[in-house]
Amino acid sequence: MPALLYMIVVTQVPFLVTLWYSFRGWNSLVPGSNKFVGFSSFSTVLSDPMFRQAALVTVEMTASAVILSMLLGTTLAILINRKFRGRGIVRTMLITPFLVIPVATGLLFQTTIYGSYFGILDWIVSWFGISQVTWASTYALPSVVAVLVWEWTPFMMLIVLAGLQSESLEALEAAGVDGANAFQTFVSITFPHLRRYIELGLLLGSIYIVQTFGEIFILTQGGGGNGNGTTNFAYYIYKQVANADNYSLGAAAGVIVVIATEIIAAFALRLLSGLFQATEGT
Amino acid sequence: MATGVDRRRRHKRGTRQWALGHFWTIFTWILAFILFFPVLWMVITAFKKESNAYTDPPTLNFRPTLTEFSQVINSTSFTGGIPHALEDSAFVTIATLILVLAMGIPAAYALAIRPVKRWRDVLFFFLATKMLPFVAAVVPIYVIATHLGLLNNDWVLVILYTGFNLPLAVWMVRSFLLEIPKELLESARIDGAGVFVELTRVILPILLPGIAATALICVIFTWNEFFFALFLTNTNGTAPVFLSGFQLNEGQYWAELSAAATLCCLPVIAAGWIAQKQLVRGLSLGALK
């Protein structure tokens, strides 16, 4: 099993080393600081108001992006699950946002969409007599969330669509024969069937969106609000390592992030294991 | 009489349904257009001259030009220019893909068709590693890469990305392998096929769409990755790192930026469009049918 060995080396070793550094006081700008300091990096990180804010920002950003993109994605999945002219083209258009490089997405929104004077959004709000909003700095968090929703809606749409298409036609026909209207059929048959697909989409989406970095790097550099309004965990670690050269604080923050993500992942795994047994019929 | 009314009523309902159907179709088209618009606008802006990109209101009235594309291709102002970045990205993506498939397929095969002991644990170990936030491990990775002298070397990205994508690949290929009916393998064996023939003649052809789905997902994640590329290769970057350089200009030069972004995104968008069916299967991790 070379794959297993490789996985252990590449994924587990760095985490062990992260753990090791997190107990040391290493700041690359301070000579001799690379020594054992116990839990002091953890207490520094946990008592750092910026880290606590980063935790809050991560939760807010992830939850709103995941929920909104799921709502939009489900709507779109239901819409394109019908037969209509140009369905293939519409689906092609809809999956595109997911394929664009996140950094490019960030740049595109920063310039041609959110840009002041010449951006599309400024042009649209000018119809309503509002002029010149510096979107990415005035509304930092909503701007980033909007970009994330744009990117992740196709992902949610495709997962829900897979659910819709796996629905048994017999159940739907039986409901039709029993005189259920479209709404009743959706509530009593389609939704329960879709539920685990929606759950899977929400969990996988959360795991990816928690790690958002490129969009923030481009759009707001973690700013907004009181100056750190869009600094999530990933950006916090980046700031600690790249700007403050504080490797141990970055490592300690990393350990905390891993623990937090594993809690979500545990739910995801349990759900997947259920789906997995269902599709295998074991 | 009664039948006439009935028919008319049914006809009326048909018209209403017909109108409603059209309403939803148009509604879907509008939504799709709005969501697609930023990409479309990027491509349109890429064909503008810089002076046409800054107009209030934004304009469609311009003469398309390739100026910015040639500007971007020929410029080597920072990080070696776009040909260099695309070359790096292509190398990293292809090398990662080869490694992932070379290790992932045998592992998946072992787990699916000839189960080893405790295979369920192994499988969940693979999946669990996929869910780790790798962002958290950047410090030691950076330090280790420095010690090994691998900083600013494309291979460090290949090694990492292989690690990121392997679990996904094992997971997906395995679920595709499970779909192969056991009877097919048995009948091949009865016909006297050896393991090698069984692999290449029976399993591989059925598995190809599954491998394509896996490969597509790997390519998307590898080509688009930014965080580690930025940390580990900042002077010698892949396409996302190259693009992030435009941010330093406070997002000026919209047309040039759009042209560069269009070029960098094109390979993955094209791959995704061509292999749409595989994308649908791949994103649901093959666990969903």
Short mmCIF file of N, CA and C in Angstrom, two decimals, chain A residues 101, chain B residues 83-96 154 222-225 237-241 264:
data_model
loop_
_atom_site.label_atom_id
_atom_site.label_comp_id
_atom_site.label_asym_id
_atom_site.label_seq_id
_atom_site.Cartn_x
_atom_site.Cartn_y
_atom_site.Cartn_z
N ILE A 101 -10.43 30.08 -11.05
CA ILE A 101 -9.44 30.14 -9.97
C ILE A 101 -9.91 31.14 -8.91
N PRO B 83 3.59 33.09 -19.47
CA PRO B 83 3.96 31.78 -20.03
C PRO B 83 4.65 30.92 -18.97
N HIS B 84 5.50 31.57 -18.18
CA HIS B 84 6.20 30.84 -17.13
C HIS B 84 5.24 30.29 -16.08
N ALA B 85 4.28 31.13 -15.68
CA ALA B 85 3.31 30.71 -14.67
C ALA B 85 2.47 29.54 -15.17
N LEU B 86 2.03 29.63 -16.43
CA LEU B 86 1.20 28.56 -16.97
C LEU B 86 2.00 27.27 -17.08
N GLU B 87 3.28 27.42 -17.46
CA GLU B 87 4.15 26.25 -17.57
C GLU B 87 4.29 25.57 -16.21
N ASP B 88 4.53 26.38 -15.17
CA ASP B 88 4.65 25.84 -13.81
C ASP B 88 3.37 25.13 -13.40
N SER B 89 2.24 25.80 -13.64
CA SER B 89 0.96 25.21 -13.25
C SER B 89 0.73 23.89 -13.97
N ALA B 90 1.05 23.87 -15.26
CA ALA B 90 0.83 22.66 -16.05
C ALA B 90 1.71 21.54 -15.51
N PHE B 91 2.98 21.86 -15.23
CA PHE B 91 3.88 20.83 -14.71
C PHE B 91 3.36 20.28 -13.38
N VAL B 92 3.04 21.19 -12.46
CA VAL B 92 2.59 20.76 -11.13
C VAL B 92 1.32 19.92 -11.25
N THR B 93 0.37 20.38 -12.08
CA THR B 93 -0.90 19.67 -12.20
C THR B 93 -0.70 18.28 -12.79
N ILE B 94 0.07 18.20 -13.87
CA ILE B 94 0.23 16.90 -14.53
C ILE B 94 1.01 15.93 -13.66
N ALA B 95 2.09 16.40 -13.04
CA ALA B 95 2.88 15.52 -12.18
C ALA B 95 2.03 15.02 -11.01
N THR B 96 1.24 15.92 -10.41
CA THR B 96 0.37 15.53 -9.31
C THR B 96 -0.62 14.47 -9.77
N ASP B 154 9.04 23.55 -7.76
CA ASP B 154 7.71 23.03 -8.08
C ASP B 154 7.44 21.69 -7.42
N THR B 222 -5.91 21.21 -7.89
CA THR B 222 -4.48 21.47 -8.00
C THR B 222 -4.21 22.78 -8.73
N TRP B 223 -4.87 22.98 -9.84
CA TRP B 223 -4.62 24.17 -10.66
C TRP B 223 -5.00 25.43 -9.88
N ASN B 224 -6.07 25.35 -9.09
CA ASN B 224 -6.61 26.55 -8.44
C ASN B 224 -6.02 26.83 -7.06
N GLU B 225 -5.19 25.92 -6.53
CA GLU B 225 -4.69 26.08 -5.15
C GLU B 225 -3.81 27.31 -5.03
N GLY B 237 6.03 31.50 -9.12
CA GLY B 237 4.72 30.96 -8.83
C GLY B 237 3.96 30.28 -9.93
N THR B 238 2.91 29.58 -9.50
CA THR B 238 1.94 29.00 -10.42
C THR B 238 0.95 30.10 -10.82
N ALA B 239 -0.03 29.74 -11.65
CA ALA B 239 -0.95 30.75 -12.19
C ALA B 239 -1.66 31.59 -11.11
N PRO B 240 -2.22 30.97 -10.05
CA PRO B 240 -2.88 31.81 -9.05
C PRO B 240 -1.93 32.81 -8.38
N VAL B 241 -0.68 32.38 -8.13
CA VAL B 241 0.29 33.28 -7.51
C VAL B 241 0.61 34.42 -8.47
N CYS B 264 -5.45 32.23 -17.62
CA CYS B 264 -5.13 31.29 -16.54
C CYS B 264 -6.30 30.35 -16.23
#
